Amino acid sequence: MGDISCSNGISSGNGVNGKSHSSLNGYRKSCWYEEEIEENLRWCFALNSILHTGASRYQDIALLDTKPFGKALVIDGKLQSAEVDEFIYHESLVHPAFLHHSSPKTVFIMGGGEGSTAREILRHKTVEKVVMCDIDEEVVNFCKAYLAVNREAFCDPRLEVIINDARAELEIGKECYDVIIGDLADPIEGGPCYKLYTKSFYEHTVKPRLNQGGIFITQAGPAGIFSHTEVFSCIYNTLRQVFKYVVPYSAHIPSYADTWGWVMASDSPFMLSADELDTRIKQRIEGENRYLDGKTFSSASTLSKAVRKSLDTETHVYTEGAARFIYGHGSVHKQNQAKLIRNGLMEEAPTKSTK
């Protein structure tokens, strides 16, 4: 869970030390953002200021001005993207699937309320229609207002924004798409998004909505040498049960303090070489990629020996009854409560006897 603290203040878990945002700005040289990545490991960085905070019926939203990563979008205490390196994540999520497809014209984005995924998709000259379906209108409006880098994408006439649950929208709709993208929040224990990583969802909802030769791509959580077993390996194995061809790949995201993973799947083979990918990049994409080219994708899809072995031997299939979750989210409330108790901001509840 994300935590904003000041050296001369009292941290309140996910709050702002009992001070107004204006007073926090007065202490900005000693303000830090902290996020627990795994047990005994926390990631923190200095803040210049808190630019905006808000809340919707689904989640808390904050926009921070960080010293190392520029503006950073934080939702429910988890860093979603940072100005300095979000291009790595979004180029990796979007372009491999679009370049491997023969001529992608119609696209469905599950989530993606930030607008960055749509921005990268709309750079493709073949694209005629993009449907972005996000459940949280507050997040979409927040990002429209505060993330200037994506304003042009939100104004593009090819983009249709739908506020709805992505699963429900795909189930009630009749349209099929060349590419479906899962730009969803990580699988969180007790949250709704984990149901969109299951075998039944991929098999009965996603796959029937793909055109012939269609490609599905999803973000798949941490993919580091130690963290890939949280969800990355089982998402990969789950998609192998549904599609004939499945390609996992990864890239280091500095602001995430880890390597991140994506999985691309189709019933048509992925056959392009690095040189062929580069040719399609030049022919199809407006502007120049900052991160991804043919050699970069070849490298990203060549996983380390340890990760390859884990993926090859993974047997777990993701279902609603046998879900896996990324670290820490199941105990967010308890973590915050512990901080409040330590700082004397709430009374500790009596401990029940175990006898």
mmCIF file of C-alpha atoms in Angstrom:
data_model
loop_
_atom_site.group_PDB
_atom_site.id
_atom_site.type_symbol
_atom_site.label_atom_id
_atom_site.label_comp_id
_atom_site.label_asym_id
_atom_site.label_seq_id
_atom_site.Cartn_x
_atom_site.Cartn_y
_atom_site.Cartn_z
ATOM 1 C CA MET A 1 0.000 0.000 0.000
ATOM 2 C CA GLY A 2 1.307 3.444 -0.836
ATOM 3 C CA ASP A 3 2.173 5.749 2.048
ATOM 4 C CA ILE A 4 3.075 9.440 1.999
ATOM 5 C CA SER A 5 5.158 10.550 4.965
ATOM 6 C CA CYS A 6 7.139 13.544 6.122
ATOM 7 C CA SER A 7 10.199 13.504 8.338
ATOM 8 C CA ASN A 8 8.668 16.044 10.709
ATOM 9 C CA GLY A 9 5.115 14.686 10.593
ATOM 10 C CA ILE A 10 3.181 11.555 11.553
ATOM 11 C CA SER A 11 2.325 9.053 8.849
ATOM 12 C CA SER A 12 -1.277 7.891 8.702
ATOM 13 C CA GLY A 13 -1.004 4.912 6.374
ATOM 14 C CA ASN A 14 -2.300 6.159 3.049
ATOM 15 C CA GLY A 15 -2.987 9.690 4.186
ATOM 16 C CA VAL A 16 -1.117 12.922 4.474
ATOM 17 C CA ASN A 17 -0.053 13.120 8.130
ATOM 18 C CA GLY A 18 -3.115 14.990 9.278
ATOM 19 C CA LYS A 19 -2.035 18.101 7.334
ATOM 20 C CA SER A 20 -3.683 19.845 4.417
ATOM 21 C CA HIS A 21 -2.072 19.446 0.999
ATOM 22 C CA SER A 22 -0.964 23.065 1.093
ATOM 23 C CA SER A 23 0.896 22.525 4.347
ATOM 24 C CA LEU A 24 2.454 19.359 2.919
ATOM 25 C CA ASN A 25 3.906 21.390 0.103
ATOM 26 C CA GLY A 26 5.670 23.478 2.706
ATOM 27 C CA TYR A 27 7.496 20.345 3.839
ATOM 28 C CA ARG A 28 8.069 18.941 0.361
ATOM 29 C CA LYS A 29 11.827 18.539 0.750
ATOM 30 C CA SER A 30 11.233 15.904 3.415
ATOM 31 C CA CYS A 31 8.166 14.170 1.914
ATOM 32 C CA TRP A 32 8.438 10.607 0.604
ATOM 33 C CA TYR A 33 6.157 8.123 -1.133
ATOM 34 C CA GLU A 34 6.510 4.555 0.124
ATOM 35 C CA GLU A 35 5.108 1.313 -1.254
ATOM 36 C CA GLU A 36 5.508 -2.211 0.077
ATOM 37 C CA ILE A 37 6.660 -4.488 -2.739
ATOM 38 C CA GLU A 38 7.122 -7.713 -0.803
ATOM 39 C CA GLU A 39 7.690 -8.860 2.737
ATOM 40 C CA ASN A 40 10.625 -6.973 4.271
ATOM 41 C CA LEU A 41 11.047 -4.816 1.157
ATOM 42 C CA ARG A 42 9.684 -1.327 0.592
ATOM 43 C CA TRP A 43 10.262 1.093 -2.268
ATOM 44 C CA CYS A 44 10.243 4.812 -1.618
ATOM 45 C CA PHE A 45 11.152 8.021 -3.380
ATOM 46 C CA ALA A 46 11.123 11.720 -2.631
ATOM 47 C CA LEU A 47 8.241 14.021 -3.563
ATOM 48 C CA ASN A 48 8.270 17.586 -4.759
ATOM 49 C CA SER A 49 4.556 17.959 -4.075
ATOM 50 C CA ILE A 50 1.134 16.327 -4.086
ATOM 51 C CA LEU A 51 -0.577 17.709 -7.176
ATOM 52 C CA HIS A 52 -4.050 16.292 -6.684
ATOM 53 C CA THR A 53 -6.001 13.689 -4.748
ATOM 54 C CA GLY A 54 -9.493 12.369 -5.213
ATOM 55 C CA ALA A 55 -11.715 9.353 -4.715
ATOM 56 C CA SER A 56 -14.332 7.476 -6.675
ATOM 57 C CA ARG A 57 -16.808 4.837 -5.589
ATOM 58 C CA TYR A 58 -14.194 2.255 -6.592
ATOM 59 C CA GLN A 59 -10.769 3.602 -5.610
ATOM 60 C CA ASP A 60 -8.591 6.414 -4.291
ATOM 61 C CA ILE A 61 -6.637 8.474 -6.825
ATOM 62 C CA ALA A 62 -3.555 10.652 -6.419
ATOM 63 C CA LEU A 63 -1.206 12.504 -8.733
ATOM 64 C CA LEU A 64 2.224 13.055 -7.230
ATOM 65 C CA ASP A 65 5.153 15.122 -8.430
ATOM 66 C CA THR A 66 8.113 12.884 -7.641
ATOM 67 C CA LYS A 67 11.769 13.831 -7.742
ATOM 68 C CA PRO A 68 13.099 10.766 -9.635
ATOM 69 C CA PHE A 69 10.136 9.896 -11.900
ATOM 70 C CA GLY A 70 8.199 13.107 -12.554
ATOM 71 C CA LYS A 71 4.407 13.015 -12.300
ATOM 72 C CA ALA A 72 3.156 9.687 -10.985
ATOM 73 C CA LEU A 73 -0.382 8.312 -10.995
ATOM 74 C CA VAL A 74 -1.246 6.349 -7.846
ATOM 75 C CA ILE A 75 -4.492 4.379 -7.492
ATOM 76 C CA ASP A 76 -5.424 2.677 -4.232
ATOM 77 C CA GLY A 77 -1.923 3.233 -2.940
ATOM 78 C CA LYS A 78 -0.243 1.470 -5.867
ATOM 79 C CA LEU A 79 1.867 3.270 -8.441
ATOM 80 C CA GLN A 80 0.244 2.862 -11.868
ATOM 81 C CA SER A 81 2.587 4.833 -14.087
ATOM 82 C CA ALA A 82 5.230 7.530 -13.921
ATOM 83 C CA GLU A 83 5.976 10.289 -16.404
ATOM 84 C CA VAL A 84 9.629 9.364 -16.907
ATOM 85 C CA ASP A 85 9.219 5.682 -17.817
ATOM 86 C CA GLU A 86 5.553 4.927 -18.626
ATOM 87 C CA PHE A 87 6.529 4.675 -22.305
ATOM 88 C CA ILE A 88 8.352 1.401 -21.552
ATOM 89 C CA TYR A 89 5.209 -0.217 -20.162
ATOM 90 C CA HIS A 90 2.793 1.099 -22.782
ATOM 91 C CA GLU A 91 4.981 0.491 -25.843
ATOM 92 C CA SER A 92 5.580 -3.055 -24.589
ATOM 93 C CA LEU A 93 1.891 -3.640 -23.951
ATOM 94 C CA VAL A 94 0.637 -2.339 -27.295
ATOM 95 C CA HIS A 95 3.081 -2.632 -30.175
ATOM 96 C CA PRO A 96 4.080 -6.333 -30.221
ATOM 97 C CA ALA A 97 0.490 -7.463 -30.778
ATOM 98 C CA PHE A 98 -0.250 -4.764 -33.351
ATOM 99 C CA LEU A 99 2.928 -5.427 -35.307
ATOM 100 C CA HIS A 100 2.354 -9.187 -35.397
ATOM 101 C CA HIS A 101 -1.203 -8.725 -36.667
ATOM 102 C CA SER A 102 -1.483 -8.461 -40.452
ATOM 103 C CA SER A 103 -3.692 -5.339 -40.398
ATOM 104 C CA PRO A 104 -5.264 -4.399 -37.039
ATOM 105 C CA LYS A 105 -8.293 -2.159 -37.509
ATOM 106 C CA THR A 106 -10.583 -2.687 -34.508
ATOM 107 C CA VAL A 107 -9.444 -2.774 -30.885
ATOM 108 C CA PHE A 108 -10.990 -3.299 -27.462
ATOM 109 C CA ILE A 109 -9.139 -2.106 -24.353
ATOM 110 C CA MET A 110 -10.131 -3.592 -21.016
ATOM 111 C CA GLY A 111 -9.352 -0.852 -18.503
ATOM 112 C CA GLY A 112 -6.813 1.677 -19.711
ATOM 113 C CA GLY A 113 -8.552 4.678 -18.161
ATOM 114 C CA GLU A 114 -5.251 6.552 -17.987
ATOM 115 C CA GLY A 115 -5.349 6.946 -21.780
ATOM 116 C CA SER A 116 -1.732 5.945 -22.467
ATOM 117 C CA THR A 117 -2.654 2.601 -24.034
ATOM 118 C CA ALA A 118 -5.106 4.312 -26.385
ATOM 119 C CA ARG A 119 -2.420 6.878 -27.224
ATOM 120 C CA GLU A 120 -0.009 4.181 -28.393
ATOM 121 C CA ILE A 121 -2.701 2.280 -30.308
ATOM 122 C CA LEU A 122 -3.797 5.393 -32.177
ATOM 123 C CA ARG A 123 -0.285 5.830 -33.526
ATOM 124 C CA HIS A 124 -0.954 2.811 -35.772
ATOM 125 C CA LYS A 125 -2.080 3.928 -39.230
ATOM 126 C CA THR A 126 -4.275 0.858 -39.828
ATOM 127 C CA VAL A 127 -6.436 1.430 -36.733
ATOM 128 C CA GLU A 128 -9.987 2.582 -37.471
ATOM 129 C CA LYS A 129 -11.788 2.084 -34.160
ATOM 130 C CA VAL A 130 -10.680 1.785 -30.531
ATOM 131 C CA VAL A 131 -13.118 0.979 -27.737
ATOM 132 C CA MET A 132 -11.742 1.755 -24.277
ATOM 133 C CA CYS A 133 -13.905 0.227 -21.563
ATOM 134 C CA ASP A 134 -13.099 1.284 -18.008
ATOM 135 C CA ILE A 135 -15.345 0.789 -15.011
ATOM 136 C CA ASP A 136 -14.326 3.991 -13.229
ATOM 137 C CA GLU A 137 -15.498 7.243 -14.817
ATOM 138 C CA GLU A 138 -13.774 9.267 -12.099
ATOM 139 C CA VAL A 139 -10.378 7.850 -13.083
ATOM 140 C CA VAL A 140 -11.008 8.527 -16.758
ATOM 141 C CA ASN A 141 -12.060 12.125 -16.081
ATOM 142 C CA PHE A 142 -9.163 12.619 -13.674
ATOM 143 C CA CYS A 143 -6.647 11.463 -16.277
ATOM 144 C CA LYS A 144 -8.249 13.572 -18.995
ATOM 145 C CA ALA A 145 -7.857 16.622 -16.785
ATOM 146 C CA TYR A 146 -4.377 16.053 -15.359
ATOM 147 C CA LEU A 147 -2.384 13.930 -17.821
ATOM 148 C CA ALA A 148 -1.664 16.356 -20.644
ATOM 149 C CA VAL A 149 0.370 13.786 -22.591
ATOM 150 C CA ASN A 150 -2.835 11.846 -23.393
ATOM 151 C CA ARG A 151 -5.246 14.688 -24.177
ATOM 152 C CA GLU A 152 -4.801 14.311 -27.930
ATOM 153 C CA ALA A 153 -5.677 10.622 -27.719
ATOM 154 C CA PHE A 154 -8.884 11.330 -25.796
ATOM 155 C CA CYS A 155 -9.887 13.791 -28.551
ATOM 156 C CA ASP A 156 -9.208 11.365 -31.410
ATOM 157 C CA PRO A 157 -12.493 10.532 -33.213
ATOM 158 C CA ARG A 158 -11.434 6.902 -33.563
ATOM 159 C CA LEU A 159 -11.602 6.463 -29.763
ATOM 160 C CA GLU A 160 -14.861 5.487 -28.083
ATOM 161 C CA VAL A 161 -14.851 5.554 -24.281
ATOM 162 C CA ILE A 162 -17.347 3.306 -22.509
ATOM 163 C CA ILE A 163 -17.853 3.374 -18.752
ATOM 164 C CA ASN A 164 -18.715 -0.183 -17.811
ATOM 165 C CA ASP A 165 -17.290 -3.417 -16.508
ATOM 166 C CA ALA A 166 -15.159 -4.804 -19.349
ATOM 167 C CA ARG A 167 -16.414 -8.329 -18.821
ATOM 168 C CA ALA A 168 -20.046 -7.259 -19.004
ATOM 169 C CA GLU A 169 -19.390 -5.126 -22.090
ATOM 170 C CA LEU A 170 -17.749 -7.992 -23.966
ATOM 171 C CA GLU A 171 -20.492 -10.421 -22.946
ATOM 172 C CA ILE A 172 -23.400 -8.229 -24.065
ATOM 173 C CA GLY A 173 -21.719 -6.954 -27.231
ATOM 174 C CA LYS A 174 -21.769 -8.617 -30.620
ATOM 175 C CA GLU A 175 -18.790 -6.901 -32.240
ATOM 176 C CA CYS A 176 -15.510 -8.734 -32.735
ATOM 177 C CA TYR A 177 -12.063 -7.176 -32.692
ATOM 178 C CA ASP A 178 -8.663 -7.689 -34.263
ATOM 179 C CA VAL A 179 -6.878 -7.029 -30.968
ATOM 180 C CA ILE A 180 -8.125 -7.159 -27.374
ATOM 181 C CA ILE A 181 -5.860 -5.649 -24.723
ATOM 182 C CA GLY A 182 -5.972 -6.267 -20.976
ATOM 183 C CA ASP A 183 -4.658 -3.076 -19.375
ATOM 184 C CA LEU A 184 -6.172 -3.992 -16.041
ATOM 185 C CA ALA A 185 -5.162 -3.508 -12.450
ATOM 186 C CA ASP A 186 -3.146 -6.349 -10.949
ATOM 187 C CA PRO A 187 -5.029 -9.334 -9.507
ATOM 188 C CA ILE A 188 -5.949 -8.152 -5.993
ATOM 189 C CA GLU A 189 -7.346 -10.415 -3.312
ATOM 190 C CA GLY A 190 -10.953 -9.407 -2.750
ATOM 191 C CA GLY A 191 -10.985 -7.102 -5.779
ATOM 192 C CA PRO A 192 -12.992 -7.489 -9.000
ATOM 193 C CA CYS A 193 -10.127 -7.523 -11.531
ATOM 194 C CA TYR A 194 -8.773 -10.968 -10.687
ATOM 195 C CA LYS A 195 -11.826 -12.498 -12.368
ATOM 196 C CA LEU A 196 -10.555 -11.073 -15.674
ATOM 197 C CA TYR A 197 -7.451 -13.272 -15.505
ATOM 198 C CA THR A 198 -9.287 -16.597 -15.335
ATOM 199 C CA LYS A 199 -9.431 -19.445 -17.844
ATOM 200 C CA SER A 200 -13.215 -19.194 -18.128
ATOM 201 C CA PHE A 201 -13.017 -15.483 -18.944
ATOM 202 C CA TYR A 202 -10.352 -15.989 -21.599
ATOM 203 C CA GLU A 203 -12.138 -18.995 -23.107
ATOM 204 C CA HIS A 204 -15.779 -17.904 -23.026
ATOM 205 C CA THR A 205 -15.611 -14.101 -23.142
ATOM 206 C CA VAL A 206 -12.354 -12.911 -24.751
ATOM 207 C CA LYS A 207 -11.686 -15.522 -27.428
ATOM 208 C CA PRO A 208 -15.189 -15.435 -28.981
ATOM 209 C CA ARG A 209 -14.779 -11.667 -29.459
ATOM 210 C CA LEU A 210 -11.597 -11.993 -31.542
ATOM 211 C CA ASN A 211 -11.734 -11.935 -35.318
ATOM 212 C CA GLN A 212 -9.964 -14.612 -37.347
ATOM 213 C CA GLY A 213 -6.242 -14.105 -36.739
ATOM 214 C CA GLY A 214 -7.006 -11.917 -33.731
ATOM 215 C CA ILE A 215 -4.541 -11.372 -30.900
ATOM 216 C CA PHE A 216 -5.085 -11.002 -27.167
ATOM 217 C CA ILE A 217 -2.482 -9.284 -25.005
ATOM 218 C CA THR A 218 -2.517 -8.673 -21.264
ATOM 219 C CA GLN A 219 -0.276 -7.166 -18.661
ATOM 220 C CA ALA A 220 0.691 -10.016 -16.377
ATOM 221 C CA GLY A 221 2.247 -8.520 -13.269
ATOM 222 C CA PRO A 222 5.775 -8.680 -11.886
ATOM 223 C CA ALA A 223 8.115 -10.909 -13.904
ATOM 224 C CA GLY A 224 11.370 -10.614 -12.004
ATOM 225 C CA ILE A 225 13.667 -13.471 -11.115
ATOM 226 C CA PHE A 226 11.880 -13.900 -7.775
ATOM 227 C CA SER A 227 8.526 -12.187 -8.362
ATOM 228 C CA HIS A 228 7.416 -13.970 -11.553
ATOM 229 C CA THR A 229 5.836 -16.842 -9.629
ATOM 230 C CA GLU A 230 3.247 -14.539 -8.041
ATOM 231 C CA VAL A 231 0.967 -14.319 -11.106
ATOM 232 C CA PHE A 232 3.063 -14.083 -14.298
ATOM 233 C CA SER A 233 3.744 -17.808 -14.648
ATOM 234 C CA CYS A 234 0.160 -18.910 -13.995
ATOM 235 C CA ILE A 235 -1.355 -16.267 -16.309
ATOM 236 C CA TYR A 236 0.958 -17.620 -19.001
ATOM 237 C CA ASN A 237 -0.043 -21.219 -18.282
ATOM 238 C CA THR A 238 -3.734 -20.298 -18.174
ATOM 239 C CA LEU A 239 -3.586 -18.708 -21.615
ATOM 240 C CA ARG A 240 -1.807 -21.828 -22.923
ATOM 241 C CA GLN A 241 -4.986 -23.764 -22.093
ATOM 242 C CA VAL A 242 -7.046 -21.468 -24.352
ATOM 243 C CA PHE A 243 -4.832 -20.359 -27.275
ATOM 244 C CA LYS A 244 -2.503 -22.321 -29.578
ATOM 245 C CA TYR A 245 0.332 -19.790 -29.534
ATOM 246 C CA VAL A 246 1.366 -17.906 -26.391
ATOM 247 C CA VAL A 247 4.383 -15.607 -26.009
ATOM 248 C CA PRO A 248 5.506 -14.246 -22.631
ATOM 249 C CA TYR A 249 7.895 -11.306 -22.489
ATOM 250 C CA SER A 250 9.161 -8.757 -19.983
ATOM 251 C CA ALA A 251 10.946 -5.441 -19.462
ATOM 252 C CA HIS A 252 12.413 -3.582 -16.522
ATOM 253 C CA ILE A 253 10.298 -0.625 -15.345
ATOM 254 C CA PRO A 254 12.450 1.577 -13.067
ATOM 255 C CA SER A 255 9.532 3.189 -11.217
ATOM 256 C CA TYR A 256 8.076 -0.268 -10.443
ATOM 257 C CA ALA A 257 11.402 -1.399 -8.961
ATOM 258 C CA ASP A 258 10.999 -4.679 -10.834
ATOM 259 C CA THR A 259 10.792 -6.392 -14.194
ATOM 260 C CA TRP A 260 7.246 -6.407 -15.577
ATOM 261 C CA GLY A 261 5.557 -9.048 -17.697
ATOM 262 C CA TRP A 262 3.076 -9.293 -20.563
ATOM 263 C CA VAL A 263 1.584 -12.305 -22.329
ATOM 264 C CA MET A 264 0.466 -12.309 -25.975
ATOM 265 C CA ALA A 265 -1.811 -15.064 -27.284
ATOM 266 C CA SER A 266 -3.480 -16.104 -30.538
ATOM 267 C CA ASP A 267 -4.526 -19.107 -32.585
ATOM 268 C CA SER A 268 -2.284 -17.793 -35.370
ATOM 269 C CA PRO A 269 1.494 -18.171 -35.041
ATOM 270 C CA PHE A 270 3.855 -15.295 -34.282
ATOM 271 C CA MET A 271 6.405 -15.569 -37.083
ATOM 272 C CA LEU A 272 8.058 -12.161 -37.548
ATOM 273 C CA SER A 273 11.807 -11.655 -37.204
ATOM 274 C CA ALA A 274 13.374 -8.582 -35.624
ATOM 275 C CA ASP A 275 14.033 -7.093 -39.068
ATOM 276 C CA GLU A 276 10.446 -7.715 -40.170
ATOM 277 C CA LEU A 277 9.167 -6.022 -37.005
ATOM 278 C CA ASP A 278 11.367 -3.009 -37.738
ATOM 279 C CA THR A 279 9.981 -2.811 -41.272
ATOM 280 C CA ARG A 280 6.408 -2.795 -39.972
ATOM 281 C CA ILE A 281 7.302 -0.157 -37.375
ATOM 282 C CA LYS A 282 8.506 2.163 -40.146
ATOM 283 C CA GLN A 283 5.504 1.453 -42.353
ATOM 284 C CA ARG A 284 2.724 1.514 -39.781
ATOM 285 C CA ILE A 285 3.533 3.683 -36.760
ATOM 286 C CA GLU A 286 3.327 7.461 -36.661
ATOM 287 C CA GLY A 287 6.366 8.946 -34.933
ATOM 288 C CA GLU A 288 9.276 7.083 -33.387
ATOM 289 C CA ASN A 289 9.161 4.579 -30.534
ATOM 290 C CA ARG A 290 11.327 5.493 -27.595
ATOM 291 C CA TYR A 291 11.752 1.917 -26.351
ATOM 292 C CA LEU A 292 10.518 -0.911 -28.534
ATOM 293 C CA ASP A 293 11.970 -2.119 -31.831
ATOM 294 C CA GLY A 294 12.561 -5.541 -33.357
ATOM 295 C CA LYS A 295 15.697 -6.386 -31.411
ATOM 296 C CA THR A 296 14.186 -5.102 -28.180
ATOM 297 C CA PHE A 297 11.187 -7.409 -28.556
ATOM 298 C CA SER A 298 13.436 -10.349 -29.416
ATOM 299 C CA SER A 299 15.367 -9.668 -26.243
ATOM 300 C CA ALA A 300 12.231 -9.115 -24.143
ATOM 301 C CA SER A 301 10.776 -12.457 -25.236
ATOM 302 C CA THR A 302 14.029 -14.282 -24.441
ATOM 303 C CA LEU A 303 13.493 -14.853 -20.740
ATOM 304 C CA SER A 304 16.146 -15.900 -18.263
ATOM 305 C CA LYS A 305 16.855 -19.566 -17.644
ATOM 306 C CA ALA A 306 15.180 -19.508 -14.218
ATOM 307 C CA VAL A 307 12.004 -17.830 -15.478
ATOM 308 C CA ARG A 308 11.799 -20.099 -18.548
ATOM 309 C CA LYS A 309 12.073 -23.153 -16.332
ATOM 310 C CA SER A 310 9.290 -21.883 -14.070
ATOM 311 C CA LEU A 311 6.999 -21.172 -16.998
ATOM 312 C CA ASP A 312 7.729 -24.540 -18.603
ATOM 313 C CA THR A 313 6.863 -26.401 -15.403
ATOM 314 C CA GLU A 314 3.948 -24.223 -14.248
ATOM 315 C CA THR A 315 0.770 -26.289 -13.799
ATOM 316 C CA HIS A 316 -1.520 -23.832 -12.033
ATOM 317 C CA VAL A 317 -4.538 -22.661 -14.013
ATOM 318 C CA TYR A 318 -6.086 -19.381 -12.913
ATOM 319 C CA THR A 319 -9.734 -19.765 -11.885
ATOM 320 C CA GLU A 320 -12.001 -17.843 -9.553
ATOM 321 C CA GLY A 321 -11.717 -20.666 -7.041
ATOM 322 C CA ALA A 322 -7.938 -21.042 -7.433
ATOM 323 C CA ALA A 323 -6.704 -17.501 -7.963
ATOM 324 C CA ARG A 324 -3.269 -16.088 -7.239
ATOM 325 C CA PHE A 325 -2.624 -12.513 -6.177
ATOM 326 C CA ILE A 326 0.291 -10.145 -6.188
ATOM 327 C CA TYR A 327 1.974 -9.638 -2.838
ATOM 328 C CA GLY A 328 0.578 -7.500 -0.080
ATOM 329 C CA HIS A 329 -2.823 -6.456 -1.299
ATOM 330 C CA GLY A 330 -4.790 -8.906 0.811
ATOM 331 C CA SER A 331 -3.555 -7.281 4.034
ATOM 332 C CA VAL A 332 -3.578 -3.614 3.053
ATOM 333 C CA HIS A 333 -6.094 -2.656 5.737
ATOM 334 C CA LYS A 334 -4.134 -4.443 8.457
ATOM 335 C CA GLN A 335 -0.894 -2.799 7.347
ATOM 336 C CA ASN A 336 -2.482 0.650 7.541
ATOM 337 C CA GLN A 337 -4.057 -0.142 10.875
ATOM 338 C CA ALA A 338 -0.684 -1.200 12.285
ATOM 339 C CA LYS A 339 0.859 2.119 11.249
ATOM 340 C CA LEU A 340 -1.983 4.040 12.853
ATOM 341 C CA ILE A 341 -1.622 2.124 16.105
ATOM 342 C CA ARG A 342 2.147 2.609 16.224
ATOM 343 C CA ASN A 343 1.704 6.347 15.778
ATOM 344 C CA GLY A 344 -0.941 6.606 18.467
ATOM 345 C CA LEU A 345 -3.669 7.673 16.060
ATOM 346 C CA MET A 346 -6.140 4.947 16.994
ATOM 347 C CA GLU A 347 -6.695 2.586 19.853
ATOM 348 C CA GLU A 348 -5.678 -1.016 19.434
ATOM 349 C CA ALA A 349 -8.618 -3.420 19.558
ATOM 350 C CA PRO A 350 -8.551 -6.066 22.307
ATOM 351 C CA THR A 351 -6.980 -9.321 21.183
ATOM 352 C CA LYS A 352 -9.313 -12.303 21.212
ATOM 353 C CA SER A 353 -8.225 -15.331 23.169
ATOM 354 C CA THR A 354 -7.051 -18.269 21.064
ATOM 355 C CA LYS A 355 -7.856 -20.798 23.745
#
